[in-house]
PDB file of C-alpha atoms in Angstrom:
ATOM      1  CA  UNK A   1     -25.091  -2.874  14.358  1.00  0.00           C
ATOM      2  CA  UNK A   2     -21.789  -4.181  15.731  1.00  0.00           C
ATOM      3  CA  UNK A   3     -21.898  -5.461  19.296  1.00  0.00           C
ATOM      4  CA  UNK A   4     -18.809  -5.829  21.445  1.00  0.00           C
ATOM      5  CA  UNK A   5     -18.101  -9.347  22.698  1.00  0.00           C
ATOM      6  CA  UNK A   6     -15.504  -8.772  25.365  1.00  0.00           C
ATOM      7  CA  UNK A   7     -12.377  -6.762  25.948  1.00  0.00           C
ATOM      8  CA  UNK A   8      -8.762  -7.017  24.889  1.00  0.00           C
ATOM      9  CA  UNK A   9      -5.976  -5.685  27.053  1.00  0.00           C
ATOM     10  CA  UNK A  10      -2.759  -4.669  25.293  1.00  0.00           C
ATOM     11  CA  UNK A  11       0.246  -3.951  27.468  1.00  0.00           C
ATOM     12  CA  UNK A  12       3.324  -2.337  25.870  1.00  0.00           C
ATOM     13  CA  UNK A  13       6.589  -4.022  26.791  1.00  0.00           C
ATOM     14  CA  UNK A  14       9.009  -1.879  24.805  1.00  0.00           C
ATOM     15  CA  UNK A  15       9.166   1.316  22.767  1.00  0.00           C
ATOM     16  CA  UNK A  16      11.536   2.480  20.079  1.00  0.00           C
ATOM     17  CA  UNK A  17      12.097   6.234  20.149  1.00  0.00           C
ATOM     18  CA  UNK A  18      14.141   7.532  17.256  1.00  0.00           C
ATOM     19  CA  UNK A  19      14.216  11.030  18.675  1.00  0.00           C
ATOM     20  CA  UNK A  20      13.541  14.194  16.718  1.00  0.00           C
ATOM     21  CA  UNK A  21      14.784  12.599  13.490  1.00  0.00           C
ATOM     22  CA  UNK A  22      12.212   9.807  13.496  1.00  0.00           C
ATOM     23  CA  UNK A  23       8.749   9.318  12.123  1.00  0.00           C
ATOM     24  CA  UNK A  24       7.210   5.890  11.643  1.00  0.00           C
ATOM     25  CA  UNK A  25       4.858   5.325   8.712  1.00  0.00           C
ATOM     26  CA  UNK A  26       4.837   1.603   7.797  1.00  0.00           C
ATOM     27  CA  UNK A  27       6.492  -1.319   9.555  1.00  0.00           C
ATOM     28  CA  UNK A  28       7.274  -4.929   8.656  1.00  0.00           C
ATOM     29  CA  UNK A  29       8.799  -7.632  10.861  1.00  0.00           C
ATOM     30  CA  UNK A  30      11.301 -10.332   9.970  1.00  0.00           C
ATOM     31  CA  UNK A  31      11.012 -13.309  12.359  1.00  0.00           C
ATOM     32  CA  UNK A  32      14.400 -14.693  11.246  1.00  0.00           C
ATOM     33  CA  UNK A  33      16.525 -11.654  12.047  1.00  0.00           C
ATOM     34  CA  UNK A  34      14.064 -10.426  14.724  1.00  0.00           C
ATOM     35  CA  UNK A  35      14.170  -6.977  13.173  1.00  0.00           C
ATOM     36  CA  UNK A  36      11.586  -4.346  12.353  1.00  0.00           C
ATOM     37  CA  UNK A  37      11.863  -2.416   9.095  1.00  0.00           C
ATOM     38  CA  UNK A  38      10.261   1.001   9.413  1.00  0.00           C
ATOM     39  CA  UNK A  39       9.703   3.640   6.733  1.00  0.00           C
ATOM     40  CA  UNK A  40      10.755   7.020   8.106  1.00  0.00           C
ATOM     41  CA  UNK A  41       9.348   9.746   5.814  1.00  0.00           C
ATOM     42  CA  UNK A  42      10.866  12.557   7.850  1.00  0.00           C
ATOM     43  CA  UNK A  43      14.399  11.332   7.118  1.00  0.00           C
ATOM     44  CA  UNK A  44      13.469   9.540   3.895  1.00  0.00           C
ATOM     45  CA  UNK A  45      15.014   6.414   5.288  1.00  0.00           C
ATOM     46  CA  UNK A  46      14.402   2.784   6.141  1.00  0.00           C
ATOM     47  CA  UNK A  47      15.107   2.330   9.837  1.00  0.00           C
ATOM     48  CA  UNK A  48      16.177  -1.180  10.860  1.00  0.00           C
ATOM     49  CA  UNK A  49      15.404  -1.857  14.512  1.00  0.00           C
ATOM     50  CA  UNK A  50      16.289  -5.030  16.406  1.00  0.00           C
ATOM     51  CA  UNK A  51      13.683  -6.382  18.812  1.00  0.00           C
ATOM     52  CA  UNK A  52      15.647  -9.489  19.706  1.00  0.00           C
ATOM     53  CA  UNK A  53      15.139  -8.128  23.192  1.00  0.00           C
ATOM     54  CA  UNK A  54      11.586  -6.727  22.860  1.00  0.00           C
ATOM     55  CA  UNK A  55      11.783  -4.584  25.980  1.00  0.00           C
ATOM     56  CA  UNK A  56      14.725  -2.603  24.576  1.00  0.00           C
ATOM     57  CA  UNK A  57      14.405  -2.102  20.793  1.00  0.00           C
ATOM     58  CA  UNK A  58      17.695  -0.996  19.263  1.00  0.00           C
ATOM     59  CA  UNK A  59      18.369   0.918  16.045  1.00  0.00           C
ATOM     60  CA  UNK A  60      20.731  -1.163  13.900  1.00  0.00           C
ATOM     61  CA  UNK A  61      21.067   1.238  10.989  1.00  0.00           C
ATOM     62  CA  UNK A  62      19.260   3.958   9.090  1.00  0.00           C
ATOM     63  CA  UNK A  63      19.280   3.328   5.330  1.00  0.00           C
ATOM     64  CA  UNK A  64      19.215   6.453   3.176  1.00  0.00           C
ATOM     65  CA  UNK A  65      16.571   6.012   0.443  1.00  0.00           C
ATOM     66  CA  UNK A  66      17.388   9.244  -1.399  1.00  0.00           C
ATOM     67  CA  UNK A  67      19.205   7.474  -4.285  1.00  0.00           C
ATOM     68  CA  UNK A  68      16.030   5.572  -5.185  1.00  0.00           C
ATOM     69  CA  UNK A  69      13.334   8.249  -5.140  1.00  0.00           C
ATOM     70  CA  UNK A  70      11.643  10.899  -3.043  1.00  0.00           C
ATOM     71  CA  UNK A  71       9.147   9.306  -0.628  1.00  0.00           C
ATOM     72  CA  UNK A  72       9.169   5.852   0.980  1.00  0.00           C
ATOM     73  CA  UNK A  73       5.629   4.488   0.933  1.00  0.00           C
ATOM     74  CA  UNK A  74       5.626   0.942   2.344  1.00  0.00           C
ATOM     75  CA  UNK A  75       7.802  -2.042   3.224  1.00  0.00           C
ATOM     76  CA  UNK A  76       7.408  -5.826   3.176  1.00  0.00           C
ATOM     77  CA  UNK A  77       9.620  -8.709   4.317  1.00  0.00           C
ATOM     78  CA  UNK A  78      10.257 -11.807   2.215  1.00  0.00           C
ATOM     79  CA  UNK A  79      12.768 -14.639   2.418  1.00  0.00           C
ATOM     80  CA  UNK A  80      15.967 -12.783   3.324  1.00  0.00           C
ATOM     81  CA  UNK A  81      14.659  -9.903   1.219  1.00  0.00           C
ATOM     82  CA  UNK A  82      13.247  -6.495   2.153  1.00  0.00           C
ATOM     83  CA  UNK A  83      11.118  -4.643  -0.422  1.00  0.00           C
ATOM     84  CA  UNK A  84      10.391  -0.905  -0.182  1.00  0.00           C
ATOM     85  CA  UNK A  85       8.094   1.088  -2.475  1.00  0.00           C
ATOM     86  CA  UNK A  86       9.413   4.591  -3.202  1.00  0.00           C
ATOM     87  CA  UNK A  87       7.549   7.390  -4.943  1.00  0.00           C
ATOM     88  CA  UNK A  88       9.283   9.843  -7.274  1.00  0.00           C
ATOM     89  CA  UNK A  89       8.067  13.423  -7.415  1.00  0.00           C
ATOM     90  CA  UNK A  90       6.686  14.644 -10.755  1.00  0.00           C
ATOM     91  CA  UNK A  91       8.629  17.039 -12.927  1.00  0.00           C
ATOM     92  CA  UNK A  92       6.996  20.071 -14.495  1.00  0.00           C
ATOM     93  CA  UNK A  93       7.240  21.365 -18.037  1.00  0.00           C
ATOM     94  CA  UNK A  94       8.922  24.786 -17.751  1.00  0.00           C
ATOM     95  CA  UNK A  95       6.810  26.185 -20.584  1.00  0.00           C
ATOM     96  CA  UNK A  96       3.343  24.830 -19.823  1.00  0.00           C
ATOM     97  CA  UNK A  97       3.726  24.156 -16.063  1.00  0.00           C
ATOM     98  CA  UNK A  98       1.972  20.810 -16.655  1.00  0.00           C
ATOM     99  CA  UNK A  99       3.032  17.879 -14.497  1.00  0.00           C
ATOM    100  CA  UNK A 100       5.004  15.004 -15.943  1.00  0.00           C
ATOM    101  CA  UNK A 101       4.408  11.889 -13.781  1.00  0.00           C
ATOM    102  CA  UNK A 102       7.496   9.859 -12.935  1.00  0.00           C
ATOM    103  CA  UNK A 103       7.609   6.110 -12.293  1.00  0.00           C
ATOM    104  CA  UNK A 104       8.132   4.868  -8.760  1.00  0.00           C
ATOM    105  CA  UNK A 105      10.645   2.253  -7.673  1.00  0.00           C
ATOM    106  CA  UNK A 106      10.590  -0.992  -5.729  1.00  0.00           C
ATOM    107  CA  UNK A 107      13.954  -1.160  -3.982  1.00  0.00           C
ATOM    108  CA  UNK A 108      15.281  -4.431  -2.573  1.00  0.00           C
ATOM    109  CA  UNK A 109      17.617  -4.758   0.405  1.00  0.00           C
ATOM    110  CA  UNK A 110      18.961  -7.589   2.523  1.00  0.00           C
ATOM    111  CA  UNK A 111      18.111  -7.619   6.265  1.00  0.00           C
ATOM    112  CA  UNK A 112      21.320  -5.686   7.006  1.00  0.00           C
ATOM    113  CA  UNK A 113      20.146  -2.822   4.791  1.00  0.00           C
ATOM    114  CA  UNK A 114      22.501  -3.467   1.881  1.00  0.00           C
ATOM    115  CA  UNK A 115      20.978  -2.449  -1.456  1.00  0.00           C
ATOM    116  CA  UNK A 116      20.493  -5.256  -3.983  1.00  0.00           C
ATOM    117  CA  UNK A 117      18.510  -3.893  -6.946  1.00  0.00           C
ATOM    118  CA  UNK A 118      15.393  -1.968  -7.901  1.00  0.00           C
ATOM    119  CA  UNK A 119      12.444  -2.423 -10.254  1.00  0.00           C
ATOM    120  CA  UNK A 120      10.462   0.344 -11.949  1.00  0.00           C
ATOM    121  CA  UNK A 121       6.828   0.689 -10.894  1.00  0.00           C
ATOM    122  CA  UNK A 122       3.836   2.775 -11.918  1.00  0.00           C
ATOM    123  CA  UNK A 123       3.039   6.294 -10.760  1.00  0.00           C
ATOM    124  CA  UNK A 124       2.654   6.873  -7.001  1.00  0.00           C
ATOM    125  CA  UNK A 125       3.343   3.340  -5.728  1.00  0.00           C
ATOM    126  CA  UNK A 126       1.610   2.424  -2.506  1.00  0.00           C
ATOM    127  CA  UNK A 127       1.547  -0.884  -0.677  1.00  0.00           C
ATOM    128  CA  UNK A 128       3.742  -3.900  -1.419  1.00  0.00           C
ATOM    129  CA  UNK A 129       2.791  -7.375  -0.191  1.00  0.00           C
ATOM    130  CA  UNK A 130       4.399 -10.814  -0.539  1.00  0.00           C
ATOM    131  CA  UNK A 131       2.379 -13.926  -1.294  1.00  0.00           C
ATOM    132  CA  UNK A 132       2.515 -16.559   1.481  1.00  0.00           C
ATOM    133  CA  UNK A 133       5.249 -18.510  -0.348  1.00  0.00           C
ATOM    134  CA  UNK A 134       7.331 -15.304  -0.522  1.00  0.00           C
ATOM    135  CA  UNK A 135       7.989 -15.776  -4.255  1.00  0.00           C
ATOM    136  CA  UNK A 136       5.601 -13.135  -5.638  1.00  0.00           C
ATOM    137  CA  UNK A 137       5.034  -9.497  -4.754  1.00  0.00           C
ATOM    138  CA  UNK A 138       1.947  -7.409  -5.498  1.00  0.00           C
ATOM    139  CA  UNK A 139       2.268  -3.602  -5.561  1.00  0.00           C
ATOM    140  CA  UNK A 140      -0.456  -0.980  -5.866  1.00  0.00           C
ATOM    141  CA  UNK A 141       0.256   2.157  -7.924  1.00  0.00           C
ATOM    142  CA  UNK A 142      -2.317   4.840  -7.127  1.00  0.00           C
ATOM    143  CA  UNK A 143      -1.788   7.140 -10.082  1.00  0.00           C
ATOM    144  CA  UNK A 144      -3.274  10.118  -8.252  1.00  0.00           C
ATOM    145  CA  UNK A 145      -4.057  13.358 -10.123  1.00  0.00           C
ATOM    146  CA  UNK A 146      -1.202  15.854 -10.169  1.00  0.00           C
ATOM    147  CA  UNK A 147      -1.946  19.555 -10.309  1.00  0.00           C
ATOM    148  CA  UNK A 148       0.047  21.888 -12.537  1.00  0.00           C
ATOM    149  CA  UNK A 149       2.568  24.266 -11.010  1.00  0.00           C
ATOM    150  CA  UNK A 150       1.621  27.915 -10.663  1.00  0.00           C
ATOM    151  CA  UNK A 151       5.298  28.937 -11.043  1.00  0.00           C
ATOM    152  CA  UNK A 152       5.214  30.404  -7.540  1.00  0.00           C
ATOM    153  CA  UNK A 153       7.340  27.963  -5.619  1.00  0.00           C
ATOM    154  CA  UNK A 154       5.816  24.629  -4.645  1.00  0.00           C
ATOM    155  CA  UNK A 155       2.173  25.646  -4.685  1.00  0.00           C
ATOM    156  CA  UNK A 156      -0.383  24.141  -7.048  1.00  0.00           C
ATOM    157  CA  UNK A 157      -2.348  25.701  -9.860  1.00  0.00           C
ATOM    158  CA  UNK A 158      -6.061  25.927  -9.093  1.00  0.00           C
ATOM    159  CA  UNK A 159      -7.282  25.217 -12.629  1.00  0.00           C
ATOM    160  CA  UNK A 160      -8.426  21.583 -12.492  1.00  0.00           C
ATOM    161  CA  UNK A 161      -8.286  21.370 -16.288  1.00  0.00           C
ATOM    162  CA  UNK A 162      -4.501  21.662 -16.115  1.00  0.00           C
ATOM    163  CA  UNK A 163      -4.138  18.620 -13.857  1.00  0.00           C
ATOM    164  CA  UNK A 164      -2.700  15.350 -15.148  1.00  0.00           C
ATOM    165  CA  UNK A 165      -4.328  12.097 -14.024  1.00  0.00           C
ATOM    166  CA  UNK A 166      -2.122   9.035 -14.682  1.00  0.00           C
ATOM    167  CA  UNK A 167      -3.805   5.618 -14.578  1.00  0.00           C
ATOM    168  CA  UNK A 168      -3.883   3.480 -11.470  1.00  0.00           C
ATOM    169  CA  UNK A 169      -2.100   0.155 -11.964  1.00  0.00           C
ATOM    170  CA  UNK A 170      -1.077  -3.023 -10.147  1.00  0.00           C
ATOM    171  CA  UNK A 171       2.408  -4.523 -10.515  1.00  0.00           C
ATOM    172  CA  UNK A 172       2.932  -8.263  -9.977  1.00  0.00           C
ATOM    173  CA  UNK A 173       6.527  -9.444  -9.617  1.00  0.00           C
ATOM    174  CA  UNK A 174       7.454 -13.135  -9.731  1.00  0.00           C
ATOM    175  CA  UNK A 175      10.886 -13.687  -8.231  1.00  0.00           C
ATOM    176  CA  UNK A 176      13.038 -16.459  -9.682  1.00  0.00           C
ATOM    177  CA  UNK A 177      13.409 -19.548  -7.521  1.00  0.00           C
ATOM    178  CA  UNK A 178      16.825 -20.060  -5.995  1.00  0.00           C
ATOM    179  CA  UNK A 179      18.071 -23.553  -5.133  1.00  0.00           C
ATOM    180  CA  UNK A 180      18.882 -23.847  -1.463  1.00  0.00           C
ATOM    181  CA  UNK A 181      20.692 -26.534   0.445  1.00  0.00           C
ATOM    182  CA  UNK A 182      19.524 -27.433   3.976  1.00  0.00           C
ATOM    183  CA  UNK A 183      21.473 -25.905   6.819  1.00  0.00           C
ATOM    184  CA  UNK A 184      23.958 -28.465   8.143  1.00  0.00           C
ATOM    185  CA  UNK A 185      22.398 -30.443  10.978  1.00  0.00           C
ATOM    186  CA  UNK A 186      18.900 -29.126  10.206  1.00  0.00           C
ATOM    187  CA  UNK A 187      16.037 -29.712   7.799  1.00  0.00           C
ATOM    188  CA  UNK A 188      15.595 -25.963   7.486  1.00  0.00           C
ATOM    189  CA  UNK A 189      16.732 -24.636   4.092  1.00  0.00           C
ATOM    190  CA  UNK A 190      19.199 -21.800   3.942  1.00  0.00           C
ATOM    191  CA  UNK A 191      17.742 -18.351   3.235  1.00  0.00           C
ATOM    192  CA  UNK A 192      17.696 -17.311  -0.387  1.00  0.00           C
ATOM    193  CA  UNK A 193      20.569 -15.095  -1.429  1.00  0.00           C
ATOM    194  CA  UNK A 194      19.218 -12.581  -3.888  1.00  0.00           C
ATOM    195  CA  UNK A 195      21.525 -10.659  -6.171  1.00  0.00           C
ATOM    196  CA  UNK A 196      21.030  -7.946  -8.763  1.00  0.00           C
ATOM    197  CA  UNK A 197      21.027 -10.674 -11.411  1.00  0.00           C
ATOM    198  CA  UNK A 198      18.256 -12.695  -9.769  1.00  0.00           C
ATOM    199  CA  UNK A 199      16.112  -9.574  -9.306  1.00  0.00           C
ATOM    200  CA  UNK A 200      16.722  -8.655 -12.960  1.00  0.00           C
ATOM    201  CA  UNK A 201      15.413 -12.106 -13.933  1.00  0.00           C
ATOM    202  CA  UNK A 202      12.059 -11.504 -12.217  1.00  0.00           C
ATOM    203  CA  UNK A 203       8.904 -11.725 -14.320  1.00  0.00           C
ATOM    204  CA  UNK A 204       6.913  -8.478 -14.125  1.00  0.00           C
ATOM    205  CA  UNK A 205       3.222  -8.057 -15.001  1.00  0.00           C
ATOM    206  CA  UNK A 206       1.435  -4.703 -14.963  1.00  0.00           C
ATOM    207  CA  UNK A 207      -2.354  -4.730 -14.716  1.00  0.00           C
ATOM    208  CA  UNK A 208      -4.461  -1.721 -15.701  1.00  0.00           C
ATOM    209  CA  UNK A 209      -8.163  -0.953 -15.478  1.00  0.00           C
ATOM    210  CA  UNK A 210      -8.392  -0.406 -19.231  1.00  0.00           C
ATOM    211  CA  UNK A 211     -11.177  -2.999 -19.635  1.00  0.00           C
ATOM    212  CA  UNK A 212     -13.469  -1.021 -17.322  1.00  0.00           C
ATOM    213  CA  UNK A 213     -15.493   2.008 -18.338  1.00  0.00           C
ATOM    214  CA  UNK A 214     -17.913   4.327 -16.623  1.00  0.00           C
ATOM    215  CA  UNK A 215     -20.663   2.439 -18.433  1.00  0.00           C
ATOM    216  CA  UNK A 216     -19.728  -1.123 -17.438  1.00  0.00           C
ATOM    217  CA  UNK A 217     -18.820  -0.516 -13.793  1.00  0.00           C
ATOM    218  CA  UNK A 218     -21.304  -1.803 -11.223  1.00  0.00           C
ATOM    219  CA  UNK A 219     -23.697   0.630  -9.583  1.00  0.00           C
ATOM    220  CA  UNK A 220     -22.255   2.188  -6.449  1.00  0.00           C
ATOM    221  CA  UNK A 221     -18.684   2.550  -7.712  1.00  0.00           C
ATOM    222  CA  UNK A 222     -17.746   6.202  -7.347  1.00  0.00           C
ATOM    223  CA  UNK A 223     -15.766   8.032 -10.037  1.00  0.00           C
ATOM    224  CA  UNK A 224     -15.155  11.691  -9.291  1.00  0.00           C
ATOM    225  CA  UNK A 225     -12.382  13.232 -11.374  1.00  0.00           C
ATOM    226  CA  UNK A 226     -13.846  15.383 -14.195  1.00  0.00           C
ATOM    227  CA  UNK A 227     -13.500  13.850 -17.678  1.00  0.00           C
ATOM    228  CA  UNK A 228     -11.324  11.004 -16.352  1.00  0.00           C
ATOM    229  CA  UNK A 229     -11.702   7.468 -17.621  1.00  0.00           C
ATOM    230  CA  UNK A 230     -12.306   4.611 -15.205  1.00  0.00           C
ATOM    231  CA  UNK A 231      -8.704   3.518 -15.781  1.00  0.00           C
ATOM    232  CA  UNK A 232      -7.489   6.936 -14.646  1.00  0.00           C
ATOM    233  CA  UNK A 233      -9.888   7.411 -11.745  1.00  0.00           C
ATOM    234  CA  UNK A 234      -9.576   3.986 -10.079  1.00  0.00           C
ATOM    235  CA  UNK A 235      -6.687   4.358  -7.633  1.00  0.00           C
ATOM    236  CA  UNK A 236      -5.381   1.141  -6.003  1.00  0.00           C
ATOM    237  CA  UNK A 237      -4.565   1.743  -2.359  1.00  0.00           C
ATOM    238  CA  UNK A 238      -3.961  -1.287  -0.118  1.00  0.00           C
ATOM    239  CA  UNK A 239      -3.422  -4.923  -1.079  1.00  0.00           C
ATOM    240  CA  UNK A 240      -3.946  -8.170   0.799  1.00  0.00           C
ATOM    241  CA  UNK A 241      -3.515 -11.720  -0.478  1.00  0.00           C
ATOM    242  CA  UNK A 242      -5.637 -14.768   0.273  1.00  0.00           C
ATOM    243  CA  UNK A 243      -3.961 -17.473   2.402  1.00  0.00           C
ATOM    244  CA  UNK A 244      -3.996 -19.867  -0.569  1.00  0.00           C
ATOM    245  CA  UNK A 245      -2.146 -17.257  -2.672  1.00  0.00           C
ATOM    246  CA  UNK A 246      -4.677 -17.424  -5.516  1.00  0.00           C
ATOM    247  CA  UNK A 247      -6.341 -14.040  -5.075  1.00  0.00           C
ATOM    248  CA  UNK A 248      -5.295 -10.482  -4.271  1.00  0.00           C
ATOM    249  CA  UNK A 249      -7.778  -7.945  -2.956  1.00  0.00           C
ATOM    250  CA  UNK A 250      -7.179  -4.249  -3.588  1.00  0.00           C
ATOM    251  CA  UNK A 251      -8.941  -1.388  -1.818  1.00  0.00           C
ATOM    252  CA  UNK A 252     -10.044   1.447  -4.095  1.00  0.00           C
ATOM    253  CA  UNK A 253     -10.696   4.010  -1.402  1.00  0.00           C
ATOM    254  CA  UNK A 254     -11.939   6.971  -3.424  1.00  0.00           C
ATOM    255  CA  UNK A 255     -14.198   4.687  -5.474  1.00  0.00           C
ATOM    256  CA  UNK A 256     -15.602   3.027  -2.311  1.00  0.00           C
ATOM    257  CA  UNK A 257     -14.841  -0.369  -3.822  1.00  0.00           C
ATOM    258  CA  UNK A 258     -12.579  -3.424  -3.978  1.00  0.00           C
ATOM    259  CA  UNK A 259     -10.754  -4.879  -6.954  1.00  0.00           C
ATOM    260  CA  UNK A 260     -10.285  -8.650  -7.091  1.00  0.00           C
ATOM    261  CA  UNK A 261      -7.148 -10.009  -8.799  1.00  0.00           C
ATOM    262  CA  UNK A 262      -6.779 -13.603  -9.996  1.00  0.00           C
ATOM    263  CA  UNK A 263      -3.089 -14.281  -9.343  1.00  0.00           C
ATOM    264  CA  UNK A 264      -3.123 -17.434 -11.458  1.00  0.00           C
ATOM    265  CA  UNK A 265      -4.404 -15.751 -14.638  1.00  0.00           C
ATOM    266  CA  UNK A 266      -2.904 -12.341 -13.777  1.00  0.00           C
ATOM    267  CA  UNK A 267      -6.191 -10.539 -14.398  1.00  0.00           C
ATOM    268  CA  UNK A 268      -8.627  -8.185 -12.683  1.00  0.00           C
ATOM    269  CA  UNK A 269     -11.785 -10.282 -12.379  1.00  0.00           C
ATOM    270  CA  UNK A 270     -14.083  -7.938 -10.497  1.00  0.00           C
ATOM    271  CA  UNK A 271     -14.552  -4.446  -9.126  1.00  0.00           C
ATOM    272  CA  UNK A 272     -17.095  -4.640  -6.317  1.00  0.00           C
ATOM    273  CA  UNK A 273     -18.765  -1.642  -4.635  1.00  0.00           C
ATOM    274  CA  UNK A 274     -18.667  -1.684  -0.860  1.00  0.00           C
ATOM    275  CA  UNK A 275     -22.060  -0.054  -0.388  1.00  0.00           C
ATOM    276  CA  UNK A 276     -23.223   2.567   2.065  1.00  0.00           C
ATOM    277  CA  UNK A 277     -23.687   2.952   5.802  1.00  0.00           C
ATOM    278  CA  UNK A 278     -27.255   3.802   6.859  1.00  0.00           C
ATOM    279  CA  UNK A 279     -26.983   6.309   9.690  1.00  0.00           C
ATOM    280  CA  UNK A 280     -30.720   6.304  10.304  1.00  0.00           C
ATOM    281  CA  UNK A 281     -30.064   3.055  12.166  1.00  0.00           C
ATOM    282  CA  UNK A 282     -27.048   4.175  14.189  1.00  0.00           C
ATOM    283  CA  UNK A 283     -25.828   7.357  15.844  1.00  0.00           C
ATOM    284  CA  UNK A 284     -23.642  10.009  14.262  1.00  0.00           C
ATOM    285  CA  UNK A 285     -22.519  13.502  15.210  1.00  0.00           C
ATOM    286  CA  UNK A 286     -22.968  15.321  11.866  1.00  0.00           C
ATOM    287  CA  UNK A 287     -21.742  18.788  12.841  1.00  0.00           C
ATOM    288  CA  UNK A 288     -18.390  20.223  13.824  1.00  0.00           C
ATOM    289  CA  UNK A 289     -19.882  23.713  14.164  1.00  0.00           C
ATOM    290  CA  UNK A 290     -22.065  23.395  17.289  1.00  0.00           C
ATOM    291  CA  UNK A 291     -19.320  22.952  19.928  1.00  0.00           C
ATOM    292  CA  UNK A 292     -21.107  19.869  21.190  1.00  0.00           C
ATOM    293  CA  UNK A 293     -21.131  16.102  20.914  1.00  0.00           C
ATOM    294  CA  UNK A 294     -24.600  15.179  19.739  1.00  0.00           C
ATOM    295  CA  UNK A 295     -24.850  11.521  18.731  1.00  0.00           C
ATOM    296  CA  UNK A 296     -28.189  10.808  17.095  1.00  0.00           C
ATOM    297  CA  UNK A 297     -29.539   8.782  14.168  1.00  0.00           C
ATOM    298  CA  UNK A 298     -29.744  10.808  10.964  1.00  0.00           C
ATOM    299  CA  UNK A 299     -31.528   9.954   7.704  1.00  0.00           C
ATOM    300  CA  UNK A 300     -28.366   9.899   5.607  1.00  0.00           C
ATOM    301  CA  UNK A 301     -26.060   7.395   3.964  1.00  0.00           C
ATOM    302  CA  UNK A 302     -22.247   7.554   3.923  1.00  0.00           C
ATOM    303  CA  UNK A 303     -19.551   5.717   2.005  1.00  0.00           C
ATOM    304  CA  UNK A 304     -17.162   3.359   3.798  1.00  0.00           C
ATOM    305  CA  UNK A 305     -14.099   4.113   1.627  1.00  0.00           C
ATOM    306  CA  UNK A 306     -11.757   1.287   2.715  1.00  0.00           C
ATOM    307  CA  UNK A 307      -8.090   1.974   3.374  1.00  0.00           C
ATOM    308  CA  UNK A 308      -6.011  -0.771   5.047  1.00  0.00           C
ATOM    309  CA  UNK A 309      -7.272  -4.312   4.440  1.00  0.00           C
ATOM    310  CA  UNK A 310      -6.271  -7.825   5.439  1.00  0.00           C
ATOM    311  CA  UNK A 311      -7.442 -11.326   4.530  1.00  0.00           C
ATOM    312  CA  UNK A 312      -7.831 -14.427   6.674  1.00  0.00           C
ATOM    313  CA  UNK A 313      -9.405 -17.866   6.368  1.00  0.00           C
ATOM    314  CA  UNK A 314     -11.694 -19.704   8.767  1.00  0.00           C
ATOM    315  CA  UNK A 315     -13.895 -22.768   8.254  1.00  0.00           C
ATOM    316  CA  UNK A 316     -12.803 -22.940   4.629  1.00  0.00           C
ATOM    317  CA  UNK A 317     -13.946 -19.393   3.821  1.00  0.00           C
ATOM    318  CA  UNK A 318     -11.765 -16.394   3.059  1.00  0.00           C
ATOM    319  CA  UNK A 319     -12.740 -13.069   4.586  1.00  0.00           C
ATOM    320  CA  UNK A 320     -11.397  -9.559   3.984  1.00  0.00           C
ATOM    321  CA  UNK A 321     -11.346  -7.087   6.854  1.00  0.00           C
ATOM    322  CA  UNK A 322     -11.168  -3.382   6.030  1.00  0.00           C
ATOM    323  CA  UNK A 323     -10.441  -0.211   7.991  1.00  0.00           C
ATOM    324  CA  UNK A 324     -12.929   2.268   6.517  1.00  0.00           C
ATOM    325  CA  UNK A 325     -11.871   5.912   6.623  1.00  0.00           C
ATOM    326  CA  UNK A 326     -15.089   7.371   5.260  1.00  0.00           C
ATOM    327  CA  UNK A 327     -12.779  10.028   3.929  1.00  0.00           C
TER     328      UNK A 327
END
């Protein structure tokens, strides 16, 4: 059982309100430009907000992401480089109504919002994360099942056998090093100036779960989609990278598990089940039908199903913290 060890007081000092045209999904901060980069699904944009004066955040520009795909998923800040994952909606065969998955995109911008280049990703890209040296990016591609169209507008066909389940994958992108001269009068190097040519020279590795099967997965890893292979059913969600940049950890929410990536060998070394929560030892309110809050121990187990994760190091050990949706 977790026991609280004190309190934390958080006092807001400034708020950015984009009005009726603003929703905030993911945010990344650039300490050099003192700007926030916010994915805005409602406007399908990347909103660049200055917090040079934190009490009065100011919208610098709203970057239209429509040319690069259909849904902005996440954003990360590198060395003078902003990376945004963008999903592309599936197309549908007009004769069979079956879905045809489309690759996502990783779009690169400078801190002013100017487009530089894009890289093709797997199906349904999710989170993008830079390694601590800002030279490598790791992207999760969920590859979620896509239902067929019922030819009645945008609704989905109910026959599960007509769904298409693309594989979940992980994309690793090694950016080329750029020589930089120190800023005059300082030991600080100039920021890297990425161009379309330098992005095109990146080394790209795509990892799949093809070496894993329903038979060789560890006990406790949950596969649910009918007739799907492990490679199809394992859906990478969030990614975090160890402080020494040697390992990436991927949450596999639906499978109630983590994948461990060796960034030196570019390989998936382990898929580890997260286990179950024993609610006979802690309280739960199991019903939403009794119009009451009734917290009591119950003799049941529930999956954690991790979503957002982060890694940190203390006393020479690396730990991964997860926000568990129990979805």
